[in-house]
Short mmCIF file of C-alpha atoms (C1' of nucleotides) in Angstrom, two decimals:
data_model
loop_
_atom_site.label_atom_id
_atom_site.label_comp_id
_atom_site.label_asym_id
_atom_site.label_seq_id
_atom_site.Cartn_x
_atom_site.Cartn_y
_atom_site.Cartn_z
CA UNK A 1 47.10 -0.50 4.60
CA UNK A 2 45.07 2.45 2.92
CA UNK A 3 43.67 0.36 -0.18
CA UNK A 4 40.23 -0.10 1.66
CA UNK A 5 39.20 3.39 3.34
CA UNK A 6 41.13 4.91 0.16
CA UNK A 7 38.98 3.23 -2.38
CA UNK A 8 35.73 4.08 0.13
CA UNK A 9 36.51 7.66 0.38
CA UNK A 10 37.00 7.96 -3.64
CA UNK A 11 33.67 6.73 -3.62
CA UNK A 12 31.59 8.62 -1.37
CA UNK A 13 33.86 12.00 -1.41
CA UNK A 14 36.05 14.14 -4.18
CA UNK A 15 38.53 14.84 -1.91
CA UNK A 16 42.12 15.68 -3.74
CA UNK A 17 45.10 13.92 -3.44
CA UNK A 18 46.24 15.98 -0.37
CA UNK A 19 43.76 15.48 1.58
CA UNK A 20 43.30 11.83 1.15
CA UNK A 21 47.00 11.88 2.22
CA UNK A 22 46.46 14.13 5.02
CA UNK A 23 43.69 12.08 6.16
CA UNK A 24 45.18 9.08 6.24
CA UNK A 25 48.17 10.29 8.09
CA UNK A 26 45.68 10.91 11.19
CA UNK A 27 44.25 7.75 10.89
CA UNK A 28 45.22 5.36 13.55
CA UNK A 29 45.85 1.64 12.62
CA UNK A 30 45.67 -0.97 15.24
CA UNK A 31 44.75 -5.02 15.43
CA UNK A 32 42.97 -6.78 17.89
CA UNK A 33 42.39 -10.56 18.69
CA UNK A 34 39.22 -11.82 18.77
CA UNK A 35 36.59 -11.59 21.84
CA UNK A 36 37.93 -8.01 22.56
CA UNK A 37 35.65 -5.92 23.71
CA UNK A 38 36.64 -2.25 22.35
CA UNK A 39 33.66 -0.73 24.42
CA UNK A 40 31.99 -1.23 27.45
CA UNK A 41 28.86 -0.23 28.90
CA UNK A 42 29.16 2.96 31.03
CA UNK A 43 32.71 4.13 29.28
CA UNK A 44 32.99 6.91 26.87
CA UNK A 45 33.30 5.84 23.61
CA UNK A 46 36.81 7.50 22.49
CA UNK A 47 37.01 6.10 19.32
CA UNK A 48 35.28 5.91 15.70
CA UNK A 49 36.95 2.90 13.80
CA UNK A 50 36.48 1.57 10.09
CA UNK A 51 36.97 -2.05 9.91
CA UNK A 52 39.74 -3.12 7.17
CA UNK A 53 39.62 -6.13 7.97
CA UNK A 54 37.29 -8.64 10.35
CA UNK A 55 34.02 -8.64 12.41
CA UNK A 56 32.52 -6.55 14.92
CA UNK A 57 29.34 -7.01 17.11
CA UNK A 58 27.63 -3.91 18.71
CA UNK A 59 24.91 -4.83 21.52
CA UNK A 60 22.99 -3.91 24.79
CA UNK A 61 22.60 -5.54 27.75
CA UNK A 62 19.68 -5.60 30.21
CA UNK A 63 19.62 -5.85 34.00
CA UNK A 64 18.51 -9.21 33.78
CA UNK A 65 21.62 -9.99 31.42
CA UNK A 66 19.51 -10.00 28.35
CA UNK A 67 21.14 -9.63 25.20
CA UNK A 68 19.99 -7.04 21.98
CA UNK A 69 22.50 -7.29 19.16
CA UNK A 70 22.39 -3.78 17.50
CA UNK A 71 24.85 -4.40 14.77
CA UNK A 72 27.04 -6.57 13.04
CA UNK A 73 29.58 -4.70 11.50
CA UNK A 74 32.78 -6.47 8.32
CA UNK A 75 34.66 -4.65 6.45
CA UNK A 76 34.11 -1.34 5.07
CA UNK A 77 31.81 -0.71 7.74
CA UNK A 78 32.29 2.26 10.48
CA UNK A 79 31.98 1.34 14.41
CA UNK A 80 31.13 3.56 17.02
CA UNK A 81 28.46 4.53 19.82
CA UNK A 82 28.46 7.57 17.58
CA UNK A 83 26.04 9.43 20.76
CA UNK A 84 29.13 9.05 23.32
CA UNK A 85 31.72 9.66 20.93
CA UNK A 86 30.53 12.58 19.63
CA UNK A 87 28.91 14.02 23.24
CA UNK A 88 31.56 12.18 25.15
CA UNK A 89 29.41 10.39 27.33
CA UNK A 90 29.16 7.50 29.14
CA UNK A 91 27.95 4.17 26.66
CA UNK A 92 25.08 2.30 27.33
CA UNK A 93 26.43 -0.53 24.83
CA UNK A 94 29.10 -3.04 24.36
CA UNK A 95 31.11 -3.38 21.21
CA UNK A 96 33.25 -6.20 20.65
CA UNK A 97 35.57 -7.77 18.05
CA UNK A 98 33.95 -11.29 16.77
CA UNK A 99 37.19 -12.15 14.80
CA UNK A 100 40.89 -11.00 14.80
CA UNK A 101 40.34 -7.20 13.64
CA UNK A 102 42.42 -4.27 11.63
CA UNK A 103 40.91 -0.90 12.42
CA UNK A 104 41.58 2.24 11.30
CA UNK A 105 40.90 4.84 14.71
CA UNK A 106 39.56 8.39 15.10
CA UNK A 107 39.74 9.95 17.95
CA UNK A 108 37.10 12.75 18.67
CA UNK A 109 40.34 15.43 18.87
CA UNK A 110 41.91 14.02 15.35
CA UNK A 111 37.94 13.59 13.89
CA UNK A 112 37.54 16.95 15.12
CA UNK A 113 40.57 18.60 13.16
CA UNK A 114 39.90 16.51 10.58
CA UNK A 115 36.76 17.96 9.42
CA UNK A 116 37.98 21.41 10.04
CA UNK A 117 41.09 20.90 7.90
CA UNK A 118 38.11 18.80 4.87
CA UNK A 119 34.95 20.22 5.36
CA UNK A 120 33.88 17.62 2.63
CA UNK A 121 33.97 15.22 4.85
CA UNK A 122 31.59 16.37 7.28
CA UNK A 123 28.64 16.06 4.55
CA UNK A 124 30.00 12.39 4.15
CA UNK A 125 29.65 11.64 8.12
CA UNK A 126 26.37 12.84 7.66
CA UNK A 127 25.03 10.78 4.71
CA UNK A 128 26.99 7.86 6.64
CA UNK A 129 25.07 8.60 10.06
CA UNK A 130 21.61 9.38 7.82
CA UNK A 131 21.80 6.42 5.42
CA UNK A 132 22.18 4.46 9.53
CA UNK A 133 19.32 5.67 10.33
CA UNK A 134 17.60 5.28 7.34
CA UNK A 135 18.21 1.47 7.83
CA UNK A 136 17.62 1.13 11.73
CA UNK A 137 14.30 2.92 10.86
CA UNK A 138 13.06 0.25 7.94
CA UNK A 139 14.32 -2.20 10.95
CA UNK A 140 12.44 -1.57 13.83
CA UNK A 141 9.33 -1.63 11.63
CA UNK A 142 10.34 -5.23 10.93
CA UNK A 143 11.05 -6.04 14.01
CA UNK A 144 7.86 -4.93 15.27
CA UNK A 145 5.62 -5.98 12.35
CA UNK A 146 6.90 -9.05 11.09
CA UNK A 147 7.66 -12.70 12.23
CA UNK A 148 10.45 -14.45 13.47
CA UNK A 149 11.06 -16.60 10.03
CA UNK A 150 10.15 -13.53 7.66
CA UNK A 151 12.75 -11.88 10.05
CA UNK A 152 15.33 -14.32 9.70
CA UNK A 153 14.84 -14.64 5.77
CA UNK A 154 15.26 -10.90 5.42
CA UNK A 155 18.55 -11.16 7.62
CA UNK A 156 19.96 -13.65 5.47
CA UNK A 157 18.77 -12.25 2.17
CA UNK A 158 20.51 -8.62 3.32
CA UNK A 159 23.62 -10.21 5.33
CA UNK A 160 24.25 -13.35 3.42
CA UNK A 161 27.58 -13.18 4.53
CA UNK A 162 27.20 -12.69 8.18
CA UNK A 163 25.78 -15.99 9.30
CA UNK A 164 28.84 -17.83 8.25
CA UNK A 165 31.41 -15.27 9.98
CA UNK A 166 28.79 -15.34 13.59
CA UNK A 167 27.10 -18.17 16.04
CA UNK A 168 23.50 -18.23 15.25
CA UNK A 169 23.00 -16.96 18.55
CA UNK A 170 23.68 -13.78 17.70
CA UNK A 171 21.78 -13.70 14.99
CA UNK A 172 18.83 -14.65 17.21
CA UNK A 173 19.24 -11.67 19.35
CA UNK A 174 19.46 -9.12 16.39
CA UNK A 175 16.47 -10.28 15.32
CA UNK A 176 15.09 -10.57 18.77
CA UNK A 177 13.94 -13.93 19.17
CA UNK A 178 15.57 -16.73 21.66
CA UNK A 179 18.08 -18.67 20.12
CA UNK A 180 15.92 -21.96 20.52
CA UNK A 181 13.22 -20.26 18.79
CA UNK A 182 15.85 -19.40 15.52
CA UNK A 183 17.09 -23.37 15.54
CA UNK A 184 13.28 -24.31 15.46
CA UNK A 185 12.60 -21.79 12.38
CA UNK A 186 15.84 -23.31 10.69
CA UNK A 187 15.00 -26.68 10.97
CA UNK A 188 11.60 -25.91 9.41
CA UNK A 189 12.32 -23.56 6.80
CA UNK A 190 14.87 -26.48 5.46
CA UNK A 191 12.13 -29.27 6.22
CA UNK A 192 10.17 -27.09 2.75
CA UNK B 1 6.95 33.49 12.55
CA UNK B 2 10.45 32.89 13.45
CA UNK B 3 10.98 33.00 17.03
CA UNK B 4 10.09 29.45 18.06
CA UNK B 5 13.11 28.48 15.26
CA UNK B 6 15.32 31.37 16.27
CA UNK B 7 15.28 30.03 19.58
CA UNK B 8 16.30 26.56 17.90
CA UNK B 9 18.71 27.85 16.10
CA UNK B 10 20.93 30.21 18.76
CA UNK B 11 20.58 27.23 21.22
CA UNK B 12 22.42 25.33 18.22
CA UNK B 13 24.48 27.03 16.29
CA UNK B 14 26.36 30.53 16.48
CA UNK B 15 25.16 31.97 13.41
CA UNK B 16 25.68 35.18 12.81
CA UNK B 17 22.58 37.90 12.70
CA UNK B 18 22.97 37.89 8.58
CA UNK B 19 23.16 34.20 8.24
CA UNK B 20 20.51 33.78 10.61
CA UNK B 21 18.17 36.53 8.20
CA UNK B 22 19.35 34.66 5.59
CA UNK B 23 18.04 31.64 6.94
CA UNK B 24 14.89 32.39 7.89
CA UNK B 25 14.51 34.41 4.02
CA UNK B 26 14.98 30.86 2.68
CA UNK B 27 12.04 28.94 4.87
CA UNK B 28 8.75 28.55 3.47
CA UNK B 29 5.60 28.78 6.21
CA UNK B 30 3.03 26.97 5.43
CA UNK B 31 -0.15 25.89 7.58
CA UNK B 32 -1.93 22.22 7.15
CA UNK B 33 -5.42 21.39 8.51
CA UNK B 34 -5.48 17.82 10.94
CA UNK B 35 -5.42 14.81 9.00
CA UNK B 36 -3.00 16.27 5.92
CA UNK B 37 -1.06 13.58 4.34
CA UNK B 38 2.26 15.18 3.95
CA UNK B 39 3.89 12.48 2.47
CA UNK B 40 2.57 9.29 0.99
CA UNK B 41 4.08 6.18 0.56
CA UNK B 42 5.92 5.78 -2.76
CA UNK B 43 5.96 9.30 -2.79
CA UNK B 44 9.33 11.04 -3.00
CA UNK B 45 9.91 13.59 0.06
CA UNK B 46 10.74 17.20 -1.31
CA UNK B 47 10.55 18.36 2.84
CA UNK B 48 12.16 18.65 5.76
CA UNK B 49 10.32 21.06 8.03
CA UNK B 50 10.34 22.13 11.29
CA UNK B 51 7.11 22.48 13.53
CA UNK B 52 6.69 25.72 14.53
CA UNK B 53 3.21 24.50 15.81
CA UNK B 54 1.39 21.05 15.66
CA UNK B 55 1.56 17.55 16.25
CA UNK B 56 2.78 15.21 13.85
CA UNK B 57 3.30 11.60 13.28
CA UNK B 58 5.36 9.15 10.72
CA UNK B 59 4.43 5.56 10.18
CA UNK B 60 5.09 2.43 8.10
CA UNK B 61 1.81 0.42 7.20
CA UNK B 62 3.00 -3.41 5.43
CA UNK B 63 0.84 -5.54 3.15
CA UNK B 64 -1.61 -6.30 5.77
CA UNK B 65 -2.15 -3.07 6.63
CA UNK B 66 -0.75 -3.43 9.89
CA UNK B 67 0.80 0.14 11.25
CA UNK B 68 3.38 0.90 13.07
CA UNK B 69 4.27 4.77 14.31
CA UNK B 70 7.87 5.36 13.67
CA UNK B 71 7.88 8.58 15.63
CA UNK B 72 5.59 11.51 16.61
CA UNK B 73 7.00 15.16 16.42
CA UNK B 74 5.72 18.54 18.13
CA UNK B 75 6.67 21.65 17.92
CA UNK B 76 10.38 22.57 17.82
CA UNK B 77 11.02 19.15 16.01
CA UNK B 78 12.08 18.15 12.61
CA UNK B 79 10.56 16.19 10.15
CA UNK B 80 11.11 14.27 6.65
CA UNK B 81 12.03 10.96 5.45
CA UNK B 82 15.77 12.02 5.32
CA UNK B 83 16.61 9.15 3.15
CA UNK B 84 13.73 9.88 0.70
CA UNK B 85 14.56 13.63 0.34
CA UNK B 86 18.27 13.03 0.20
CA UNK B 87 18.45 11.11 -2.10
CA UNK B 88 15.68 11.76 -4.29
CA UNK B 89 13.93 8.14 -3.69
CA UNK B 90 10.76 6.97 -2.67
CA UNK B 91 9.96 6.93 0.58
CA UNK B 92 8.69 3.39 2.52
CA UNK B 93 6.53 5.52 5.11
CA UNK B 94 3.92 7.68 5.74
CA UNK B 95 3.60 11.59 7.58
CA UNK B 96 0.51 12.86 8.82
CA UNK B 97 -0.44 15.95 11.13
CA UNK B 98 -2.40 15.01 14.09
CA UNK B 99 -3.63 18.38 15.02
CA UNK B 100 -3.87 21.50 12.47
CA UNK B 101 0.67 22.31 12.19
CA UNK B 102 2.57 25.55 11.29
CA UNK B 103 5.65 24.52 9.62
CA UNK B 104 8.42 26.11 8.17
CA UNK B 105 9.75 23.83 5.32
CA UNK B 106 13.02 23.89 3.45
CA UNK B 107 13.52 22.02 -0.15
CA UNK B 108 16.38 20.16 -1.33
CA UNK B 109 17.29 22.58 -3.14
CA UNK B 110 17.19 24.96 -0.71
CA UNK B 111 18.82 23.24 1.95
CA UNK B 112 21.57 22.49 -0.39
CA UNK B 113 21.91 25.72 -0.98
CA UNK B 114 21.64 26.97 2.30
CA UNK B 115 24.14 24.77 3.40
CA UNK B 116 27.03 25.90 0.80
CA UNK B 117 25.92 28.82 2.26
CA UNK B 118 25.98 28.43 5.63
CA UNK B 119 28.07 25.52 6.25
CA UNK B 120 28.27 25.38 9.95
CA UNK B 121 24.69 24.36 9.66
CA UNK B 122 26.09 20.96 8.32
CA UNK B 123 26.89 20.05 11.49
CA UNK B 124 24.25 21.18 13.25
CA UNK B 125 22.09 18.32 10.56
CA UNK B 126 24.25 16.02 11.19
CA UNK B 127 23.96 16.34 15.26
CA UNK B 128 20.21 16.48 14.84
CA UNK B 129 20.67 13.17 12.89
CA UNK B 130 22.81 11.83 15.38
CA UNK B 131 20.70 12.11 18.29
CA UNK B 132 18.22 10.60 16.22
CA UNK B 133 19.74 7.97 15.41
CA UNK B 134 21.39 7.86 18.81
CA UNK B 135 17.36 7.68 20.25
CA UNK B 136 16.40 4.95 17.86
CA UNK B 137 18.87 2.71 18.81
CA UNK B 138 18.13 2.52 22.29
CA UNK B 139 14.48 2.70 21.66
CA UNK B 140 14.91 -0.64 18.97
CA UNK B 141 16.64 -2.15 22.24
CA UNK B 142 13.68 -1.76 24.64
CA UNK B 143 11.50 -2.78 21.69
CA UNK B 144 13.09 -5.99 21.82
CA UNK B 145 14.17 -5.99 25.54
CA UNK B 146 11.18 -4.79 27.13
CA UNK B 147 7.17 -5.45 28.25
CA UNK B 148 4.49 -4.21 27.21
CA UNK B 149 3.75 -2.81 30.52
CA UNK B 150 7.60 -0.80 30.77
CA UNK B 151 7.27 0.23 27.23
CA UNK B 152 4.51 1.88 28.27
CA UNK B 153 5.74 3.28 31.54
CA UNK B 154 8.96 4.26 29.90
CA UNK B 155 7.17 6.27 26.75
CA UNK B 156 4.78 8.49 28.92
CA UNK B 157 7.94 9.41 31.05
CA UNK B 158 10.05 10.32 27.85
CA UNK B 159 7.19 12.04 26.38
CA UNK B 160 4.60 13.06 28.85
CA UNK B 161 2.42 15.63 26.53
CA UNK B 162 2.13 13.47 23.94
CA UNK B 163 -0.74 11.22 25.55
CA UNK B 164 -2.90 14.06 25.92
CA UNK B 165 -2.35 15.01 22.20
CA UNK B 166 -2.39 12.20 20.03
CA UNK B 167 -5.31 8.85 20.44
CA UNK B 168 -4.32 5.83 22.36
CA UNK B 169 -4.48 3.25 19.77
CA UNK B 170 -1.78 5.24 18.04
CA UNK B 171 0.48 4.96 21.09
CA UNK B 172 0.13 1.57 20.74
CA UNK B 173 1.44 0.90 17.10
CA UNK B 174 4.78 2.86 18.71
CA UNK B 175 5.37 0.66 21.40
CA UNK B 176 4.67 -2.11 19.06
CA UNK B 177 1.56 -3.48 20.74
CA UNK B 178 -1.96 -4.13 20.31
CA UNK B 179 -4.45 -1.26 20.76
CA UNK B 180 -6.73 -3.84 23.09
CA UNK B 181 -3.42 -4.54 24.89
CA UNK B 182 -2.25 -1.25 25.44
CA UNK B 183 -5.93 -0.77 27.23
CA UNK B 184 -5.51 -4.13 29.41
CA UNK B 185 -2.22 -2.97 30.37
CA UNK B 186 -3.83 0.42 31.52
CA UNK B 187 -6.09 -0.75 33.65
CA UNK B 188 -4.53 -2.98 35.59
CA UNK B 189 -1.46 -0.43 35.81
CA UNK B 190 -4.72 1.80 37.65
CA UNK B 191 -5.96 -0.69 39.74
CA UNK B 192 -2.62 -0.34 41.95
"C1'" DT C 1 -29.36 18.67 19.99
"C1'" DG C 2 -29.13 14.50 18.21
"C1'" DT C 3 -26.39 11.67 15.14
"C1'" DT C 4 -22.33 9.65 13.38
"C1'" DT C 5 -17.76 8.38 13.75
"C1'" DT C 6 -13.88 7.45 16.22
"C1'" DT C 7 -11.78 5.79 20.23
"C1'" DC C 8 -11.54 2.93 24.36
"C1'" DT C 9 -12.67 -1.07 27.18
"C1'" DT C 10 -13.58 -5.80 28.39
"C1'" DG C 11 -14.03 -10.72 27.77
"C1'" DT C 12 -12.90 -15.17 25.45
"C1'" DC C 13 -10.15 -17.96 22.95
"C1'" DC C 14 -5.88 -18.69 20.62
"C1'" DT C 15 -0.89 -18.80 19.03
"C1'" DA C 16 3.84 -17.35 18.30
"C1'" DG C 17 7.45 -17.40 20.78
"C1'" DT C 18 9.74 -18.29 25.63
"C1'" DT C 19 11.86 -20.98 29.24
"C1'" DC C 20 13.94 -24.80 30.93
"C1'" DA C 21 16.19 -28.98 30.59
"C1'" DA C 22 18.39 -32.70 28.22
"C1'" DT C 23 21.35 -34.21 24.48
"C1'" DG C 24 24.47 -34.07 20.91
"C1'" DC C 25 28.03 -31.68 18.46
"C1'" DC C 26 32.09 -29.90 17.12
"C1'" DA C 27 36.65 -27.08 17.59
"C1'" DG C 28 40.20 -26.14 20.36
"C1'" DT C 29 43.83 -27.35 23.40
"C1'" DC C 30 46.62 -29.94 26.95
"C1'" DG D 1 43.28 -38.71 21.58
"C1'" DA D 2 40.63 -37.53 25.53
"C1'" DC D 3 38.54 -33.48 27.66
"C1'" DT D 4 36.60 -29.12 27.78
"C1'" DG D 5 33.51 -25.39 26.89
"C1'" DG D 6 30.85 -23.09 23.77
"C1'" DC D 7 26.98 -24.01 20.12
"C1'" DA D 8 23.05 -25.98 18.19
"C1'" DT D 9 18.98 -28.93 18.40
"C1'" DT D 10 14.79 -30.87 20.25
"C1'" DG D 11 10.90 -31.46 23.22
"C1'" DA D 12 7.46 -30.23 26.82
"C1'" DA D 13 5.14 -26.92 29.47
"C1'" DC D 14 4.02 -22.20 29.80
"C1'" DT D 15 2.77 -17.13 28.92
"C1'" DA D 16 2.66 -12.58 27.01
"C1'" DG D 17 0.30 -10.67 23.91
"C1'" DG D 18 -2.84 -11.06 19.61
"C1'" DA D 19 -7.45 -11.46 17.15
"C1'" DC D 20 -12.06 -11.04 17.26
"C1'" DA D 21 -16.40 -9.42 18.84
"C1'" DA D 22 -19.49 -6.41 21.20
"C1'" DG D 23 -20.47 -2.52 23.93
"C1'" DA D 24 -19.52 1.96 26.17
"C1'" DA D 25 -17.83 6.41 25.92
"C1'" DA D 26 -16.28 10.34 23.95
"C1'" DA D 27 -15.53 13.51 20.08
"C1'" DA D 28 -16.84 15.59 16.01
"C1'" DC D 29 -20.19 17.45 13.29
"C1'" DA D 30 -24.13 19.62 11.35
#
DNA sequence: TGTTTTTCTTGTCCTAGTTCAATGCCAGTC
DNA sequence: GACTGGCATTGAACTAGGACAAGAAAAACA
């Protein structure tokens, strides 16, 4: 049940033997079907979860029920709306289970002791949250400065797993073009 | 020198008069004329400094030497490419002052050192990196989400000095929008 | 002060991507 | 094994915003 986070904390932490147990006992593990949605817009985010198993999709949705996929998120990965979690305030995002899901929870109290009781680990939240933003910057600049097909190529060149686990949709509104428009690219870039 | 980041730092933290001393004893001042290239592309960034005066701005340019402004920062904000002068790598973007800047800059070394010193400034980075990210993410979304026209609208309510400070066409490359456009949109916002 | 450089505006034409609507295509599921 | 509801594809008509060019205005500079 451990094998995952274990072998991801031994890689991105020294902690001792202790305190890998001692952090696993405050993990919480819990499964969810498909299609659940873990967070809704306007509710505070009470939980920061790494996926051991399944597929996760973090988005936005406008007034005009227009959809921005943030994040795809498989295993090994950490969910949260880390701004409400961590202030607990109200979400401005949905995040929702694509596929039947394992996660192991953290609540803000138990994340809280935790990094009292393992200092270590806050320096590892904060590579995790930095090496985030390090990524979300290099992808706005895409997503700004680049077209739909170079875009899609990239997506599929950094996420080659992801468009077999998620409707193609999706992938259209990560990359923020209409779905239609992601078919048409398809069908062309296999047409070469 | 250091009441602007004094001020920063009590509203932050709860550092103690020593550790705040020791603090400041590690910051380096330094002044830049308008127009410095702090940081080049390719360039690894050995900086992370806070603007005690100054305007700043970081941006991406691709092959085509298309730009886009990733952020601007004025005083009492924080810059670096955190992923560059983390880890030691080079950096994908540009930083520039916009104005002639005061900043006080800490090193890798001695922020690593400051924070085995003063660890409950770990936190206070990674809440600073939080919102950050936190800011990104729901700025990616409008990106994506948004007009040109409410992009607009929406920026010079977030950050309402910032047009006075910094040239138009620069405002532009942040929303992600044509200079020309930017204008068009403008003027007809006037007209009503 | 005049000169040079940078920034801003305006117009015209153009295109990448959208919207809408129709059709086909599975994968469940009763 | 037929029926359903989500997905994907395709086409036609449309539009937000881009690219280019040329001038006006405003800063910077000496």
């Amino acid at each position: 049940m451990f094998d995952r986070i274990n072998t991801y904390i031994i890689r991105h932490t020294n902690l001792t033997v202790e305190e890998l147990a001692y952090f696993n006992s405050v993990l919480q593990y819990k499964t969810f079907p498909k299609k659940t949605i873990l967070l809704h817009e306007g509710e505070v985010c009470n939980f920061e979860a790494f996926i051991n198993k399944g597929c996760i999709r973090m988005y936005y949705i406008d007034e005009n029920g227009f959809e921005v996929t943030l994040q795809f998120a498989i295993e090994d990965w950490w969910v949260s709306d880390i701004a409400s979690f961590h202030d607990q305030k109200p979400s401005a995002m949905f995040i929702e289970t694509l596929e039947e899901c394992e996660l192991l929870i953290l609540s803000p109290q138990t994340k809280e002791s935790l990094l009292a009781r393992v200092p270590q680990l806050e320096r590892m939240f904060r590579i995790l949250v930095q090496r985030n933003l390090s990524s979300l910057q290099g992808r706005l600049f895409k997503t700004i400065a680049t077209s739909a097909q170079d875009k899609y190529l990239d997506f599929i060149k950094r996420y080659p797993t992801i468009p077999q686990r998620v409707p193609q949709h999706y992938i259209a509104s990560y990359l923020g073009i209409s779905a239609e428009f992601l078919s048409k690219v398809r069908t062309k870039l296999s047409k070469k």
